[in-house]
Each structure stands twice: as C-alpha cells, then as structure tokens.
mmCIF file of C-alpha atoms in Angstrom:
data_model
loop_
_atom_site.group_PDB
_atom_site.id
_atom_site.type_symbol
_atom_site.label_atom_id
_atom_site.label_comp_id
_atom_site.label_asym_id
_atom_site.label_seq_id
_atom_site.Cartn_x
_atom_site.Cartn_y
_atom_site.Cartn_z
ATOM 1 C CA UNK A 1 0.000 0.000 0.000
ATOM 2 C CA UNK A 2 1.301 3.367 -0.564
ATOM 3 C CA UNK A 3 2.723 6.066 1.961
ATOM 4 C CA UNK A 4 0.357 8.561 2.654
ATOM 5 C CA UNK A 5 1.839 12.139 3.502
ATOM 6 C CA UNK A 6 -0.366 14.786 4.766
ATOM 7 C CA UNK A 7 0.175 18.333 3.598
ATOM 8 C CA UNK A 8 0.933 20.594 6.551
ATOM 9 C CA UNK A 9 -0.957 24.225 6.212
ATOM 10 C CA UNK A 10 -2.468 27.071 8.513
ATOM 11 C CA UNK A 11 -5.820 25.333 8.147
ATOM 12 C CA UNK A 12 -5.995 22.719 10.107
ATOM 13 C CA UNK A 13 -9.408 21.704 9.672
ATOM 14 C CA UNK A 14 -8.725 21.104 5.875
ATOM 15 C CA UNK A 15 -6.395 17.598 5.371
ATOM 16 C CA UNK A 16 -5.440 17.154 1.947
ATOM 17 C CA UNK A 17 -4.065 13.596 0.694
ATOM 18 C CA UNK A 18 -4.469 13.884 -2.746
ATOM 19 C CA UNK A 19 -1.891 14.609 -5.037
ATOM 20 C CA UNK A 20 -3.442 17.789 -6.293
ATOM 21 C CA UNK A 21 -2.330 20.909 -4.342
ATOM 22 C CA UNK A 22 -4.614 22.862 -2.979
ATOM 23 C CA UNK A 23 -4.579 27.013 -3.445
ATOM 24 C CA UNK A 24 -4.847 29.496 -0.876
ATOM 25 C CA UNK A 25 -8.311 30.227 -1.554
ATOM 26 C CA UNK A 26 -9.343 26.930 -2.500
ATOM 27 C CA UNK A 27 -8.090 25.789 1.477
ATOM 28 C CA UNK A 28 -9.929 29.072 3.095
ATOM 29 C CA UNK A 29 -13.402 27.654 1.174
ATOM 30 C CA UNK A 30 -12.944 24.344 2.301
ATOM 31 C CA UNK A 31 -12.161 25.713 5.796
ATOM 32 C CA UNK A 32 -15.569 26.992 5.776
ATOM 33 C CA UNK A 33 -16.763 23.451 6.769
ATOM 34 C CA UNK A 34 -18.856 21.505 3.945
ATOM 35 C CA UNK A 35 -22.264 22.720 5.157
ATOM 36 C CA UNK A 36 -21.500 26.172 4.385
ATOM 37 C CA UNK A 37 -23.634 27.579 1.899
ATOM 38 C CA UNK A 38 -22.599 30.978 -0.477
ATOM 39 C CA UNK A 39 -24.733 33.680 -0.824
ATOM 40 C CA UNK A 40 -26.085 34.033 -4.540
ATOM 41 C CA UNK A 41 -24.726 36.986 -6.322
ATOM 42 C CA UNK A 42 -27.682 38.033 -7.286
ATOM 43 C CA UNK A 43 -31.356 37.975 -6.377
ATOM 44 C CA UNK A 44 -33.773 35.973 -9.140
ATOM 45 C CA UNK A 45 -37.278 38.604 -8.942
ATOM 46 C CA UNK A 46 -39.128 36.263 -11.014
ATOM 47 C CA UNK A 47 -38.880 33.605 -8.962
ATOM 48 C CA UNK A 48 -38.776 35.969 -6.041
ATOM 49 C CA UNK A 49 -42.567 37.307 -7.129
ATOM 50 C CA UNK A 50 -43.675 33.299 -7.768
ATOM 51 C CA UNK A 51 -43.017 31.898 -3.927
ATOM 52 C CA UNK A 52 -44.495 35.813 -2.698
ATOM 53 C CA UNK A 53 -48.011 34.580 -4.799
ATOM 54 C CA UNK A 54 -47.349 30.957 -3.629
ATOM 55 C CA UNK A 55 -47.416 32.326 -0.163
ATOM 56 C CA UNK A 56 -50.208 34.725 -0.433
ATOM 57 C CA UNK A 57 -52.236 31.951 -2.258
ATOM 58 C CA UNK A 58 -51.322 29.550 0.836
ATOM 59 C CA UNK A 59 -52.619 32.240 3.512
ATOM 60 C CA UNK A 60 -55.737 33.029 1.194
ATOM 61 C CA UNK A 61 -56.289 29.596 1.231
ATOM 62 C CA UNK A 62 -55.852 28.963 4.738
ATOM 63 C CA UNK A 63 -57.923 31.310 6.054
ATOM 64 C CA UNK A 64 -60.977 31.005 3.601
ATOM 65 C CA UNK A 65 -61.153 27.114 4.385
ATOM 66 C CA UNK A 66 -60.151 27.477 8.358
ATOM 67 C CA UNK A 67 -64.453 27.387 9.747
ATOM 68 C CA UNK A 68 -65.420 24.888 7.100
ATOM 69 C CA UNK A 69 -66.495 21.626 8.087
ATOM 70 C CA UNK A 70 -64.808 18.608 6.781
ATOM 71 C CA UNK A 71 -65.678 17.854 2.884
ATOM 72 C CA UNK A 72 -67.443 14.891 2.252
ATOM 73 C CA UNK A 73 -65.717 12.661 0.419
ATOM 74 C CA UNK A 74 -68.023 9.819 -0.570
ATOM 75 C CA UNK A 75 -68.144 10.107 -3.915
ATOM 76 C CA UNK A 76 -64.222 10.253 -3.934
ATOM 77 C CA UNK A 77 -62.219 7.379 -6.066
ATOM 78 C CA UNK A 78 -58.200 7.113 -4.572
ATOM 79 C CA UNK A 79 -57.629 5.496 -8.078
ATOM 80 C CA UNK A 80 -58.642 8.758 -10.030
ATOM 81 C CA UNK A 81 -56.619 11.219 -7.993
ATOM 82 C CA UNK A 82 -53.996 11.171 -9.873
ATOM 83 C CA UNK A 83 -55.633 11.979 -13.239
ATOM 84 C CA UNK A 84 -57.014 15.338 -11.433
ATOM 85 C CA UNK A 85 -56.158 18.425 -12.492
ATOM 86 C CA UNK A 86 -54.856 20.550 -9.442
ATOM 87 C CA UNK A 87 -56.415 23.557 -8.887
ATOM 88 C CA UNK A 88 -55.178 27.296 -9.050
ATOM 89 C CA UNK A 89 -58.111 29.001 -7.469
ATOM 90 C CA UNK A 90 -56.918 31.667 -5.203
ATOM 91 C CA UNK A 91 -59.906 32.851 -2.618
ATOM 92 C CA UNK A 92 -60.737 36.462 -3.225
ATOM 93 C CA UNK A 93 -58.845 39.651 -1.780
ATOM 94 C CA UNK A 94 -60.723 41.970 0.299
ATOM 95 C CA UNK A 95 -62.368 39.644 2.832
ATOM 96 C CA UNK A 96 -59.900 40.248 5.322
ATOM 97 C CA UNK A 97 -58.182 43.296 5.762
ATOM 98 C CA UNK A 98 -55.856 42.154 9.073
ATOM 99 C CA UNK A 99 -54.567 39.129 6.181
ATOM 100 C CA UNK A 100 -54.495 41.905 3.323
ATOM 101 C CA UNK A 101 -52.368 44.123 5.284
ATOM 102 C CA UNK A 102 -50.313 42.096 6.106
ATOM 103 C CA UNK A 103 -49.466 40.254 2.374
ATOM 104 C CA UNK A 104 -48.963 43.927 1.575
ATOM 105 C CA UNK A 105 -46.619 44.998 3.886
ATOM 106 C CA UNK A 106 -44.346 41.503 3.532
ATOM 107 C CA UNK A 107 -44.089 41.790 0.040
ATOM 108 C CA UNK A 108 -43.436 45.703 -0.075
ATOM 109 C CA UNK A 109 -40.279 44.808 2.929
ATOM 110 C CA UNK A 110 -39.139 41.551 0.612
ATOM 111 C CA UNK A 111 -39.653 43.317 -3.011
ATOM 112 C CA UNK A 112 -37.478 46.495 -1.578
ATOM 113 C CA UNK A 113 -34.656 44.474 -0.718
ATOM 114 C CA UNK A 114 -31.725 45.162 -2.821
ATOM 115 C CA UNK A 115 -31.245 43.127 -6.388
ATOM 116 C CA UNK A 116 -27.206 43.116 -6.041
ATOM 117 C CA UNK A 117 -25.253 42.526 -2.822
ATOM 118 C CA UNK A 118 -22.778 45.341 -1.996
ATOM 119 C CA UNK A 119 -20.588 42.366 -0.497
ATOM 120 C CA UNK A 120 -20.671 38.802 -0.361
ATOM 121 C CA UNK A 121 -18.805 36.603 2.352
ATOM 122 C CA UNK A 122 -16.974 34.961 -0.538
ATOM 123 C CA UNK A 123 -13.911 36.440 -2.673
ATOM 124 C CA UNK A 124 -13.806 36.586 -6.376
ATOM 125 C CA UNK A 125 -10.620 34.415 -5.719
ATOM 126 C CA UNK A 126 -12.824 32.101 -3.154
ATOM 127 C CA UNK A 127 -15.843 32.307 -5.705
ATOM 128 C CA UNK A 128 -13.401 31.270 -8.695
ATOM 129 C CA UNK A 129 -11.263 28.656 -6.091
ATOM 130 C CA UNK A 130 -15.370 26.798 -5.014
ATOM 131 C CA UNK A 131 -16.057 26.290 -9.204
ATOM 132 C CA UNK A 132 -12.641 24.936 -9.687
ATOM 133 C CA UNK A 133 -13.120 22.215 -6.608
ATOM 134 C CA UNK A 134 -16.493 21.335 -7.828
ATOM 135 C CA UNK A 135 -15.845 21.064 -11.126
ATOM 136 C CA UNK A 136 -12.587 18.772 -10.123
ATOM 137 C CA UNK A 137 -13.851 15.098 -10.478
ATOM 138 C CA UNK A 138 -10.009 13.963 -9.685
ATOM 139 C CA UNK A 139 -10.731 14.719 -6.371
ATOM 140 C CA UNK A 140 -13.219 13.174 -3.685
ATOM 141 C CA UNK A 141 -13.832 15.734 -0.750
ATOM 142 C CA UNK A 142 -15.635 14.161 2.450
ATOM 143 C CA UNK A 143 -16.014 14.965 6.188
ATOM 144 C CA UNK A 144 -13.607 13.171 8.278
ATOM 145 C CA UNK A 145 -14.719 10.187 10.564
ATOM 146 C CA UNK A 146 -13.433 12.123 14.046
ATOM 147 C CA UNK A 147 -13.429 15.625 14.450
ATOM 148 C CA UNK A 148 -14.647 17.951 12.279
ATOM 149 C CA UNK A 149 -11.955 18.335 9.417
ATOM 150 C CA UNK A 150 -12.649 18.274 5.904
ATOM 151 C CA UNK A 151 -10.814 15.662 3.646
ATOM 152 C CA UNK A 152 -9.631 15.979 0.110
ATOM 153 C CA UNK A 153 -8.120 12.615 -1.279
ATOM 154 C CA UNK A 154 -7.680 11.450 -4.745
ATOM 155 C CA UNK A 155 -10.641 9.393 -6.452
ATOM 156 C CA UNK A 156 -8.591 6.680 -6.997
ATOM 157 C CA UNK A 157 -7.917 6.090 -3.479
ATOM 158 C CA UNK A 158 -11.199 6.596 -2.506
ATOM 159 C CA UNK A 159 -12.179 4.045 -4.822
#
C-alpha cells in the first residue's frame, strides 16, 4: 500500500491527501466546513414574485377554508386522484383586511430588498477557487470520521 503524507498548512481543519495541491483560496473555502452555503450573487425577482403569490395563495387559502367543516368525500375514487387536475383558485382579496395588510406589507419589505449585494462573504478568488473544486472530479472531498476536518483525497484512493 502506498505512503500517505499529509500536507501541513495554517488550516488545520482542511487535510489534503491527494496529489493535487490545494490554493490558498481553495483551502480558506474548504475551511468553511462543507455545510456552508454561499450567498447568490444576485437575487432571481421572477422567482422571487412566484413563492411571494405561492405564499399569499397559501394564507388566502388557509384562512378562507379554516371554519369549514370537513368535505365529504363519498363520492371520492383514490384510483382517479392522480388523473385530477390541481387547482389554481386563489380565494378572493378583500375579505380580510388584518390578512391583506399584512401580504402587503411583507411583500413591499421583501420586493425592496436590494437586487445586487454590496458584499458577499466569498472572494472573487474564493468564488473562482469553489467552481474549480467542484468542477474537479479527480478529487473526492468528504467529512472526516473524528473531528470535524474536511478531507480531500484522490478518487482513486477513494475508490
């Protein structure tokens, strides 16, 4: 079996035993732990304005149907369900105007939110340093067994 040597660095959380060394900024995003999740760099509205309606439509929805008695299902079939079309009926606005002021004021606070970042917590050089690792399928990069160190080790060996 082959000698493994470990690669001595300031971050001592990251282990590296592949054969591919690691940058500076490549170590300082892996010292980040593997949970840790970068901000985008920039904010999607349209998708941003679809979960708002999804979440107005789920509140509308919940509160028109919250004093109704349980629907009677007799004449329902369990086989057809899945040939059912799913609905898109959103209850009306206007009926309450606690609920109304409300959908208005969270999507005028989440709509006003700036579209860029002035800052991220990530580099260009960190940004650049994450695609590179990802896009490295030499390279197999796993939490350690003890501790809480990440480890980088060549596919091969992993294998």
């Amino acid at each position: 079996m082959e000698s493994i040597q470990l690669r001595q660095n300031e971050f001592t959380s990251v282990i590296n035993l592949s054969d591919c060394s690691l940058t500076k900024p490549q170590l300082c995003v892996l010292s980040k732990g593997l949970n840790f999740s970068p901000l985008p760099s920039s904010v999607d509205r349209l998708s941003l304005r679809e979960s708002i309606a999804n979440f107005e439509r789920s509140l509308r929805l919940t509160k028109f149907f919250h004093d109704s008695k349980s629907i009677d299902n007799s004449d329902f079939d369990p086989k057809l369900i899945k040939f059912r079309t799913k609905s898109s009926w959103t209850p009306p606005a206007n009926r309450d105007k606690y609920l109304d002021s409300f959908i208005s004021v969270v999507t005028s606070e989440i709509m006003r939110a700036p579209e860029h970042r002035a800052f991220g917590h990530l580099s260009s050089e960190e940004r650049c340093a994450l695609r590179d690792l990802s896009s490295n399928f030499n390279v197999v990069i796993r939490q350690a067994d003890k501790g809480s160190a990440v480890v980088v080790m060549d596919r091969q060996r992993y294998i």
